[in-house]
mmCIF file of C-alpha atoms in Angstrom:
data_model
loop_
_atom_site.group_PDB
_atom_site.id
_atom_site.type_symbol
_atom_site.label_atom_id
_atom_site.label_comp_id
_atom_site.label_asym_id
_atom_site.label_seq_id
_atom_site.Cartn_x
_atom_site.Cartn_y
_atom_site.Cartn_z
ATOM 1 C CA MET T 1 1.942 -44.886 -47.589
ATOM 2 C CA SER T 2 2.003 -43.309 -51.041
ATOM 3 C CA THR T 3 5.653 -44.606 -51.509
ATOM 4 C CA TRP T 4 4.973 -47.936 -50.046
ATOM 5 C CA PRO T 5 1.283 -48.875 -50.295
ATOM 6 C CA LEU T 6 -0.044 -51.586 -48.077
ATOM 7 C CA SER T 7 -0.497 -53.814 -51.092
ATOM 8 C CA THR T 8 3.316 -54.049 -51.244
ATOM 9 C CA PHE T 9 3.232 -56.099 -48.060
ATOM 10 C CA VAL T 10 1.564 -59.274 -49.127
ATOM 11 C CA SER T 11 1.853 -61.657 -46.147
ATOM 12 C CA GLN T 12 -0.243 -61.426 -43.024
ATOM 13 C CA SER T 13 2.910 -61.335 -40.868
ATOM 14 C CA SER T 14 4.241 -58.322 -42.793
ATOM 15 C CA LYS T 15 0.944 -56.512 -42.373
ATOM 16 C CA SER T 16 1.076 -57.255 -38.627
ATOM 17 C CA VAL T 17 4.564 -55.775 -38.488
ATOM 18 C CA ILE T 18 3.352 -52.597 -40.263
ATOM 19 C CA LEU T 19 0.522 -52.314 -37.715
ATOM 20 C CA ASN T 20 2.851 -52.759 -34.781
ATOM 21 C CA LEU T 21 5.164 -50.058 -36.146
ATOM 22 C CA THR T 22 2.129 -47.859 -36.509
ATOM 23 C CA THR T 23 0.887 -48.319 -32.996
ATOM 24 C CA SER T 24 4.420 -47.569 -31.656
ATOM 25 C CA THR T 25 4.065 -44.002 -33.024
ATOM 26 C CA CYS T 26 1.176 -43.382 -30.559
ATOM 27 C CA ASP T 27 -0.546 -41.407 -33.338
ATOM 28 C CA GLY T 28 -4.221 -42.254 -33.047
ATOM 29 C CA ASN T 29 -5.138 -40.796 -36.460
ATOM 30 C CA LEU T 30 -2.468 -42.778 -38.176
ATOM 31 C CA ILE T 31 -3.411 -45.986 -36.382
ATOM 32 C CA THR T 32 -7.038 -45.596 -37.306
ATOM 33 C CA LYS T 33 -6.128 -44.866 -40.955
ATOM 34 C CA ILE T 34 -3.922 -47.975 -41.263
ATOM 35 C CA VAL T 35 -6.516 -50.162 -39.522
ATOM 36 C CA ASN T 36 -9.169 -49.053 -42.042
ATOM 37 C CA GLU T 37 -6.848 -49.604 -44.920
ATOM 38 C CA LEU T 38 -6.339 -53.188 -43.712
ATOM 39 C CA ARG T 39 -10.055 -53.649 -43.153
ATOM 40 C CA ASN T 40 -10.774 -52.621 -46.750
ATOM 41 C CA SER T 41 -8.043 -54.720 -48.319
ATOM 42 C CA LEU T 42 -8.133 -57.968 -46.335
ATOM 43 C CA SER T 43 -10.631 -60.818 -45.891
ATOM 44 C CA GLU T 44 -12.702 -60.529 -42.726
ATOM 45 C CA SER T 45 -11.024 -63.542 -41.074
ATOM 46 C CA THR T 46 -7.481 -62.172 -41.813
ATOM 47 C CA PHE T 47 -8.324 -58.726 -40.528
ATOM 48 C CA GLU T 48 -9.796 -60.202 -37.292
ATOM 49 C CA ASN T 49 -6.655 -62.296 -36.784
ATOM 50 C CA ILE T 50 -4.466 -59.198 -37.074
ATOM 51 C CA MET T 51 -6.727 -57.197 -34.757
ATOM 52 C CA LEU T 52 -6.615 -59.929 -32.119
ATOM 53 C CA LYS T 53 -2.840 -59.692 -32.072
ATOM 54 C CA ASN T 54 -2.792 -55.949 -31.541
ATOM 55 C CA PRO T 55 -5.023 -54.730 -28.703
ATOM 56 C CA VAL T 56 -3.994 -51.059 -29.026
ATOM 57 C CA ALA T 57 -5.023 -51.082 -32.698
ATOM 58 C CA ALA T 58 -8.229 -52.933 -31.766
ATOM 59 C CA LEU T 59 -9.231 -50.279 -29.219
ATOM 60 C CA HIS T 60 -8.698 -47.565 -31.813
ATOM 61 C CA PHE T 61 -10.812 -49.431 -34.221
ATOM 62 C CA LEU T 62 -13.610 -49.914 -31.750
ATOM 63 C CA ASN T 63 -13.530 -46.254 -30.868
ATOM 64 C CA PHE T 64 -13.698 -45.358 -34.567
ATOM 65 C CA LEU T 65 -16.778 -47.492 -35.014
ATOM 66 C CA ARG T 66 -18.283 -45.925 -31.967
ATOM 67 C CA ASN T 67 -17.676 -42.339 -33.066
ATOM 68 C CA THR T 68 -18.912 -42.984 -36.593
ATOM 69 C CA GLY T 69 -22.106 -44.535 -35.456
ATOM 70 C CA GLN T 70 -21.351 -48.046 -36.879
ATOM 71 C CA LEU T 71 -23.109 -49.600 -33.861
ATOM 72 C CA VAL T 72 -23.881 -52.879 -35.555
ATOM 73 C CA ASP T 73 -20.237 -53.438 -36.512
ATOM 74 C CA LEU T 74 -19.231 -52.148 -33.084
ATOM 75 C CA LYS T 75 -21.212 -54.791 -31.325
ATOM 76 C CA LYS T 76 -19.994 -57.469 -33.720
ATOM 77 C CA TYR T 77 -16.280 -56.642 -33.316
ATOM 78 C CA MET T 78 -16.592 -56.163 -29.558
ATOM 79 C CA LYS T 79 -17.730 -59.748 -29.439
ATOM 80 C CA ILE T 80 -14.953 -60.939 -31.723
ATOM 81 C CA LEU T 81 -12.226 -59.087 -29.998
ATOM 82 C CA GLY T 82 -13.230 -60.326 -26.567
ATOM 83 C CA PHE T 83 -15.275 -57.413 -25.266
ATOM 84 C CA ILE T 84 -18.286 -59.643 -24.695
ATOM 85 C CA ARG T 85 -20.059 -57.840 -21.916
ATOM 86 C CA GLU T 86 -19.406 -54.492 -23.313
ATOM 87 C CA SER T 87 -21.009 -55.462 -26.571
ATOM 88 C CA GLU T 88 -24.337 -55.632 -24.827
ATOM 89 C CA ILE T 89 -24.083 -52.055 -23.578
ATOM 90 C CA SER T 90 -25.577 -49.165 -25.500
ATOM 91 C CA SER T 91 -23.159 -46.538 -26.505
ATOM 92 C CA TYR T 92 -22.434 -44.004 -23.796
ATOM 93 C CA SER T 93 -23.865 -41.148 -25.795
ATOM 94 C CA GLN T 94 -27.112 -43.053 -26.425
ATOM 95 C CA LEU T 95 -27.320 -43.712 -22.674
ATOM 96 C CA MET T 96 -26.864 -40.033 -21.924
ATOM 97 C CA GLN T 97 -29.752 -39.213 -24.307
ATOM 98 C CA LYS T 98 -31.928 -41.542 -22.223
ATOM 99 C CA LEU T 99 -30.911 -39.826 -19.054
ATOM 100 C CA MET T 100 -31.792 -36.393 -20.391
ATOM 101 C CA ASN T 101 -35.396 -37.547 -21.002
ATOM 102 C CA LEU T 102 -35.702 -39.764 -17.911
ATOM 103 C CA SER T 103 -38.995 -40.503 -16.225
ATOM 104 C CA SER T 104 -39.514 -42.487 -13.064
ATOM 105 C CA GLY T 105 -40.803 -45.515 -15.110
ATOM 106 C CA HIS T 106 -37.476 -45.981 -16.892
ATOM 107 C CA VAL T 107 -35.132 -45.557 -13.927
ATOM 108 C CA ASP T 108 -34.484 -49.261 -13.430
ATOM 109 C CA GLU T 109 -33.739 -49.758 -17.113
ATOM 110 C CA VAL T 110 -31.215 -46.908 -17.257
ATOM 111 C CA ASN T 111 -29.650 -48.024 -13.929
ATOM 112 C CA LYS T 112 -29.169 -51.463 -15.417
ATOM 113 C CA HIS T 113 -27.159 -49.928 -18.296
ATOM 114 C CA LEU T 114 -25.144 -47.743 -15.904
ATOM 115 C CA MET T 115 -24.201 -50.620 -13.705
ATOM 116 C CA GLN T 116 -23.285 -52.738 -16.766
ATOM 117 C CA ILE T 117 -20.825 -50.073 -17.769
ATOM 118 C CA ALA T 118 -19.428 -49.782 -14.223
ATOM 119 C CA GLU T 119 -19.050 -53.522 -13.740
ATOM 120 C CA SER T 120 -17.888 -54.588 -17.142
ATOM 121 C CA GLU T 121 -14.358 -55.371 -18.336
ATOM 122 C CA VAL T 122 -14.204 -51.766 -19.597
ATOM 123 C CA ALA T 123 -13.610 -50.831 -15.948
ATOM 124 C CA SER T 124 -10.027 -52.004 -16.425
ATOM 125 C CA ASN T 125 -9.424 -49.584 -19.286
ATOM 126 C CA LEU T 126 -7.698 -46.482 -17.949
ATOM 127 C CA ALA T 127 -8.870 -44.420 -20.945
ATOM 128 C CA VAL T 128 -12.421 -44.569 -19.741
ATOM 129 C CA LYS T 129 -11.816 -44.713 -16.015
ATOM 130 C CA ASN T 130 -13.735 -41.541 -15.335
ATOM 131 C CA ILE T 131 -16.765 -42.823 -17.276
ATOM 132 C CA VAL T 132 -16.744 -45.967 -15.229
ATOM 133 C CA GLU T 133 -16.608 -44.024 -11.904
ATOM 134 C CA ILE T 134 -19.301 -41.569 -12.950
ATOM 135 C CA SER T 135 -21.532 -44.368 -14.157
ATOM 136 C CA SER T 136 -21.235 -46.237 -10.885
ATOM 137 C CA GLU T 137 -21.967 -43.143 -8.765
ATOM 138 C CA LEU T 138 -24.729 -41.977 -11.111
ATOM 139 C CA ALA T 139 -26.511 -45.368 -10.759
ATOM 140 C CA VAL T 140 -26.425 -45.174 -6.976
ATOM 141 C CA ILE T 141 -27.681 -41.623 -6.710
ATOM 142 C CA LEU T 142 -30.311 -42.238 -9.424
ATOM 143 C CA ASP T 143 -31.699 -45.147 -7.433
ATOM 144 C CA TYR T 144 -31.689 -42.986 -4.309
ATOM 145 C CA GLN T 145 -33.529 -40.200 -6.053
ATOM 146 C CA ASN T 146 -36.084 -42.575 -7.529
ATOM 147 C CA SER T 147 -36.948 -43.982 -4.063
ATOM 148 C CA TYR T 148 -37.913 -40.421 -2.898
ATOM 149 C CA GLU T 149 -39.399 -39.197 -6.142
ATOM 150 C CA LYS T 150 -43.116 -39.606 -5.080
ATOM 151 C CA GLU T 151 -42.547 -38.110 -1.634
ATOM 152 C CA TRP T 152 -40.780 -35.113 -3.252
ATOM 153 C CA SER T 153 -43.568 -34.635 -5.818
ATOM 154 C CA SER T 154 -46.152 -34.463 -3.072
ATOM 155 C CA TYR T 155 -44.038 -32.007 -0.999
ATOM 156 C CA TYR T 156 -43.387 -29.873 -4.067
ATOM 157 C CA SER T 157 -47.116 -29.681 -4.804
ATOM 158 C CA GLU T 158 -47.831 -28.650 -1.245
ATOM 159 C CA LEU T 159 -45.376 -25.763 -1.500
ATOM 160 C CA PHE T 160 -47.372 -24.233 -4.259
ATOM 161 C CA ILE T 161 -50.510 -24.369 -2.179
ATOM 162 C CA ARG T 162 -48.838 -22.467 0.602
ATOM 163 C CA THR T 163 -48.772 -18.772 -0.383
ATOM 164 C CA ASN T 164 -45.718 -17.966 1.708
ATOM 165 C CA ALA T 165 -43.692 -20.803 0.178
ATOM 166 C CA ARG T 166 -44.751 -20.392 -3.466
ATOM 167 C CA LYS T 167 -41.845 -18.170 -4.318
ATOM 168 C CA THR T 168 -39.368 -20.700 -2.875
ATOM 169 C CA ALA T 169 -41.096 -23.533 -4.878
ATOM 170 C CA THR T 170 -40.358 -21.802 -8.170
ATOM 171 C CA THR T 171 -36.592 -22.125 -7.464
ATOM 172 C CA LEU T 172 -36.770 -25.852 -6.736
ATOM 173 C CA PRO T 173 -36.761 -28.793 -9.175
ATOM 174 C CA GLU T 174 -40.084 -30.409 -9.961
ATOM 175 C CA SER T 175 -38.481 -33.806 -10.131
ATOM 176 C CA LEU T 176 -35.564 -35.211 -8.168
ATOM 177 C CA LEU T 177 -34.371 -37.439 -11.011
ATOM 178 C CA MET T 178 -31.047 -36.516 -12.560
ATOM 179 C CA GLN T 179 -30.647 -33.582 -10.166
ATOM 180 C CA PRO T 180 -27.214 -32.804 -8.748
ATOM 181 C CA LEU T 181 -26.320 -34.294 -5.462
ATOM 182 C CA CYS T 182 -26.692 -30.869 -3.740
ATOM 183 C CA GLU T 183 -30.269 -30.544 -4.842
ATOM 184 C CA THR T 184 -31.037 -34.096 -3.610
ATOM 185 C CA LEU T 185 -29.472 -33.248 -0.213
ATOM 186 C CA GLY T 186 -31.531 -30.075 0.023
ATOM 187 C CA ALA T 187 -34.721 -31.881 -0.888
ATOM 188 C CA LEU T 188 -34.245 -34.332 1.900
ATOM 189 C CA ALA T 189 -33.573 -31.672 4.420
ATOM 190 C CA ARG T 190 -36.682 -29.823 3.373
ATOM 191 C CA MET T 191 -38.880 -32.943 3.550
ATOM 192 C CA ASP T 192 -37.455 -34.032 6.889
ATOM 193 C CA GLN T 193 -37.642 -30.449 8.200
ATOM 194 C CA SER T 194 -34.649 -31.485 10.229
ATOM 195 C CA ILE T 195 -30.987 -32.432 9.740
ATOM 196 C CA LYS T 196 -30.259 -33.768 13.193
ATOM 197 C CA THR T 197 -28.282 -36.921 13.775
ATOM 198 C CA ASN T 198 -29.204 -39.841 11.490
ATOM 199 C CA SER T 199 -31.412 -37.671 9.247
ATOM 200 C CA ARG T 200 -31.807 -38.698 5.619
ATOM 201 C CA ALA T 201 -29.715 -35.778 4.534
ATOM 202 C CA GLU T 202 -26.884 -36.860 6.869
ATOM 203 C CA THR T 203 -27.187 -40.400 5.722
ATOM 204 C CA LEU T 204 -26.857 -39.325 2.101
ATOM 205 C CA GLY T 205 -23.889 -37.134 2.905
ATOM 206 C CA LYS T 206 -22.085 -40.027 4.518
ATOM 207 C CA LYS T 207 -23.003 -42.315 1.635
ATOM 208 C CA PHE T 208 -21.360 -40.072 -0.912
ATOM 209 C CA LYS T 209 -18.475 -39.089 1.423
ATOM 210 C CA ILE T 210 -19.307 -35.397 1.412
ATOM 211 C CA SER T 211 -16.914 -33.551 3.679
ATOM 212 C CA ASP T 212 -18.366 -32.009 6.941
ATOM 213 C CA GLU T 213 -17.649 -28.486 5.659
ATOM 214 C CA GLN T 214 -19.166 -29.090 2.301
ATOM 215 C CA PHE T 215 -22.214 -30.737 3.818
ATOM 216 C CA ARG T 216 -22.812 -27.643 6.001
ATOM 217 C CA TRP T 217 -22.452 -25.185 3.038
ATOM 218 C CA LEU T 218 -24.961 -27.286 1.015
ATOM 219 C CA LEU T 219 -27.582 -27.189 3.776
ATOM 220 C CA ILE T 220 -27.520 -23.483 4.482
ATOM 221 C CA GLU T 221 -29.908 -22.510 1.741
ATOM 222 C CA PRO T 222 -32.616 -25.089 2.288
ATOM 223 C CA LEU T 223 -32.518 -24.415 6.065
ATOM 224 C CA VAL T 224 -32.832 -20.676 5.518
ATOM 225 C CA GLN T 225 -35.613 -21.062 3.017
ATOM 226 C CA SER T 226 -37.429 -23.216 5.536
ATOM 227 C CA ARG T 227 -36.616 -20.669 8.286
ATOM 228 C CA ASN T 228 -35.190 -23.557 10.303
ATOM 229 C CA TRP T 229 -32.989 -21.475 12.545
ATOM 230 C CA ASP T 230 -32.497 -24.083 15.219
ATOM 231 C CA ASP T 231 -31.068 -26.735 12.887
ATOM 232 C CA LEU T 232 -28.878 -24.028 11.192
ATOM 233 C CA GLU T 233 -27.353 -23.326 14.528
ATOM 234 C CA PHE T 234 -27.119 -27.001 15.259
ATOM 235 C CA ILE T 235 -24.796 -27.675 12.231
ATOM 236 C CA MET T 236 -22.934 -24.420 12.358
ATOM 237 C CA LEU T 237 -21.849 -24.258 16.020
ATOM 238 C CA LYS T 238 -19.666 -26.539 18.059
ATOM 239 C CA LYS T 239 -17.701 -26.402 21.227
ATOM 240 C CA LYS T 240 -14.033 -25.433 20.964
ATOM 241 C CA SER T 241 -11.625 -28.051 21.885
ATOM 242 C CA LEU T 242 -10.788 -27.898 25.639
ATOM 243 C CA SER T 243 -13.199 -24.982 26.024
ATOM 244 C CA ARG T 244 -16.817 -24.350 26.848
ATOM 245 C CA ARG T 245 -16.971 -21.630 24.227
ATOM 246 C CA MET T 246 -18.636 -22.253 20.856
ATOM 247 C CA GLU T 247 -17.254 -21.569 17.425
ATOM 248 C CA VAL T 248 -18.614 -21.542 13.861
ATOM 249 C CA THR T 249 -17.602 -24.621 11.947
ATOM 250 C CA ILE T 250 -17.106 -22.856 8.608
ATOM 251 C CA PRO T 251 -15.357 -19.577 7.825
ATOM 252 C CA THR T 252 -17.438 -17.113 9.888
ATOM 253 C CA ASP T 253 -17.203 -14.076 7.701
ATOM 254 C CA ARG T 254 -18.112 -15.963 4.535
ATOM 255 C CA PHE T 255 -21.030 -17.669 6.348
ATOM 256 C CA ILE T 256 -22.473 -14.375 7.607
ATOM 257 C CA LEU T 257 -22.159 -12.760 4.106
ATOM 258 C CA HIS T 258 -23.881 -15.741 2.652
ATOM 259 C CA LEU T 259 -26.713 -15.412 5.182
ATOM 260 C CA ASN T 260 -27.097 -11.827 4.266
ATOM 261 C CA SER T 261 -27.252 -12.622 0.501
ATOM 262 C CA LEU T 262 -30.096 -15.085 1.228
ATOM 263 C CA GLY T 263 -32.070 -12.318 2.966
ATOM 264 C CA VAL T 264 -31.736 -13.699 6.511
ATOM 265 C CA PRO T 265 -33.134 -11.268 9.069
ATOM 266 C CA ASN T 266 -30.557 -9.241 10.941
ATOM 267 C CA ASN T 267 -31.625 -10.556 14.310
ATOM 268 C CA ILE T 268 -30.506 -14.064 13.078
ATOM 269 C CA ILE T 269 -27.231 -12.779 11.629
ATOM 270 C CA GLU T 270 -26.589 -10.891 14.832
ATOM 271 C CA SER T 271 -26.332 -14.108 16.797
ATOM 272 C CA TYR T 272 -23.308 -15.133 14.739
ATOM 273 C CA LEU T 273 -21.418 -11.795 14.824
ATOM 274 C CA LYS T 274 -19.870 -12.556 18.214
ATOM 275 C CA TYR T 275 -17.840 -15.394 16.735
ATOM 276 C CA LEU T 276 -15.931 -12.986 14.399
ATOM 277 C CA SER T 277 -12.463 -11.695 15.326
ATOM 278 C CA ASP T 278 -12.380 -8.002 15.981
ATOM 279 C CA ASP T 279 -11.019 -7.094 12.534
ATOM 280 C CA GLU T 280 -13.547 -9.283 10.766
ATOM 281 C CA PHE T 281 -16.342 -7.942 13.016
ATOM 282 C CA ILE T 282 -15.782 -4.340 12.098
ATOM 283 C CA GLN T 283 -15.461 -5.070 8.328
ATOM 284 C CA ILE T 284 -18.613 -7.181 8.314
ATOM 285 C CA VAL T 285 -20.899 -4.864 10.231
ATOM 286 C CA ILE T 286 -19.841 -1.871 8.219
ATOM 287 C CA ARG T 287 -20.303 -3.769 5.006
ATOM 288 C CA LEU T 288 -23.799 -5.043 6.022
ATOM 289 C CA ASN T 289 -24.826 -1.787 7.632
ATOM 290 C CA MET T 290 -25.397 -3.477 11.003
ATOM 291 C CA VAL T 291 -24.054 -0.682 13.101
ATOM 292 C CA ASP T 292 -26.936 -0.911 15.638
ATOM 293 C CA GLU T 293 -26.307 -4.581 16.197
ATOM 294 C CA ALA T 294 -22.564 -3.975 16.424
ATOM 295 C CA VAL T 295 -22.913 -1.325 19.077
ATOM 296 C CA LYS T 296 -25.233 -3.527 21.105
ATOM 297 C CA LEU T 297 -22.710 -6.454 20.863
ATOM 298 C CA CYS T 298 -19.753 -4.257 21.821
ATOM 299 C CA LEU T 299 -21.527 -3.041 24.936
ATOM 300 C CA GLU T 300 -22.684 -6.560 25.907
ATOM 301 C CA LYS T 301 -19.148 -7.829 25.611
ATOM 302 C CA ARG T 302 -17.594 -4.602 27.044
ATOM 303 C CA ASN T 303 -15.283 -4.643 24.082
ATOM 304 C CA ILE T 304 -13.956 -1.054 24.157
ATOM 305 C CA ASN T 305 -11.386 -1.625 21.390
ATOM 306 C CA ALA T 306 -13.983 -2.844 18.968
ATOM 307 C CA LEU T 307 -16.257 0.047 19.926
ATOM 308 C CA LYS T 308 -13.426 2.605 19.273
ATOM 309 C CA GLU T 309 -12.676 1.014 15.907
ATOM 310 C CA LEU T 310 -16.403 1.064 15.019
ATOM 311 C CA MET T 311 -16.497 4.783 15.964
ATOM 312 C CA SER T 312 -13.641 5.495 13.556
ATOM 313 C CA GLN T 313 -15.221 3.677 10.674
ATOM 314 C CA ILE T 314 -18.810 5.094 10.672
ATOM 315 C CA PRO T 315 -19.696 8.465 9.058
ATOM 316 C CA GLY T 316 -19.659 11.511 11.345
ATOM 317 C CA ASN T 317 -23.400 12.042 10.874
ATOM 318 C CA HIS T 318 -24.363 8.474 11.747
ATOM 319 C CA GLN T 319 -27.154 8.309 14.318
ATOM 320 C CA LYS T 320 -25.153 6.032 16.612
ATOM 321 C CA LYS T 321 -22.161 8.363 16.709
ATOM 322 C CA LYS T 322 -23.483 10.307 19.703
ATOM 323 C CA GLU T 323 -24.379 7.089 21.693
ATOM 324 C CA ILE T 324 -20.968 5.596 21.013
ATOM 325 C CA SER T 325 -19.212 8.766 22.038
ATOM 326 C CA HIS T 326 -21.167 8.677 25.304
ATOM 327 C CA TYR T 327 -20.006 5.104 26.134
ATOM 328 C CA LEU T 328 -16.414 5.919 25.212
ATOM 329 C CA SER T 329 -16.418 8.877 27.553
ATOM 330 C CA VAL T 330 -17.199 6.757 30.664
ATOM 331 C CA PRO T 331 -15.405 3.848 32.273
ATOM 332 C CA VAL T 332 -16.396 0.442 30.909
ATOM 333 C CA ALA T 333 -17.616 -0.568 34.443
ATOM 334 C CA GLN T 334 -20.275 2.075 34.116
ATOM 335 C CA TRP T 335 -21.839 0.526 30.964
ATOM 336 C CA LYS T 336 -24.696 -0.575 33.297
ATOM 337 C CA ASP T 337 -27.283 -1.059 30.616
ATOM 338 C CA PHE T 338 -25.666 -4.244 29.394
ATOM 339 C CA VAL T 339 -24.548 -7.343 31.137
ATOM 340 C CA CYS T 340 -21.226 -8.904 30.316
ATOM 341 C CA ARG T 341 -21.726 -12.620 29.598
ATOM 342 C CA GLN T 342 -18.349 -13.495 28.217
ATOM 343 C CA ALA T 343 -15.269 -11.782 26.814
ATOM 344 C CA PHE T 344 -15.755 -10.700 23.163
#
């Protein structure tokens, strides 16, 4: 540019050629620089004509105006260059600021802007495809959250009144608005006190195409905090294919460790131990110090191999060592204190 300044190229056609050559470099900074040189050296009408013939340069120019906060010019040129509907949309950064300070009284207004972005011509621009998708999904979930905001506020207040639930309440959001999908899902499960078929939590999960496994993981904590053991079992267990036996629907070892991390009582965790493989079973019960429960389960299932392995893993001075030795010294058929319900 220093050797051949733009003023050297007098005609509009020659300036268009220069701009076309610039855009072919795919150098965004150079394109923006040349566009601004043209803007400063040409009449407004000539500049607009050149921009209309070069959509790549036009998009770079609009992005420059947006990034530099020239919103009045941005709106003006969006109209001139054919982005009519987008010109009515607040800049995305401004919209995000509104979302960060959102109250229930402004949800409809913000949703309107979100849907404008999602439905406008900008949706065909691959460069902002993610923004379009996020805007569309955010508008839907925000509307969903707003419809339950009053109910959640009432439920949240009640938790603070109940002494045994006050600690849990401090970990929950006071407002549903702009909360992640997982928090919204958990809130619905808590308010319904159930996640059986056609519950609101299940409906939300299907609406946003949450996978079955992810849905189950997301509901563990709210069900545990509500001490809703029946529903926890309902979503975690299913019959094996071509069998009457049940199985856990997510990785059993990780599930049990997660229950332990949430402070679930051992008697609840114990009910899921039987779904572990022998190797996982020994590792988990040793790690969680659930030897008493492990011995009981081995005897119930008459699983002598697991009992032997357990014997080899626990310390020599463990209080259960003597009891295990006793059972290993007699035939399995003489384990009369326990009834075999099914093979371990």
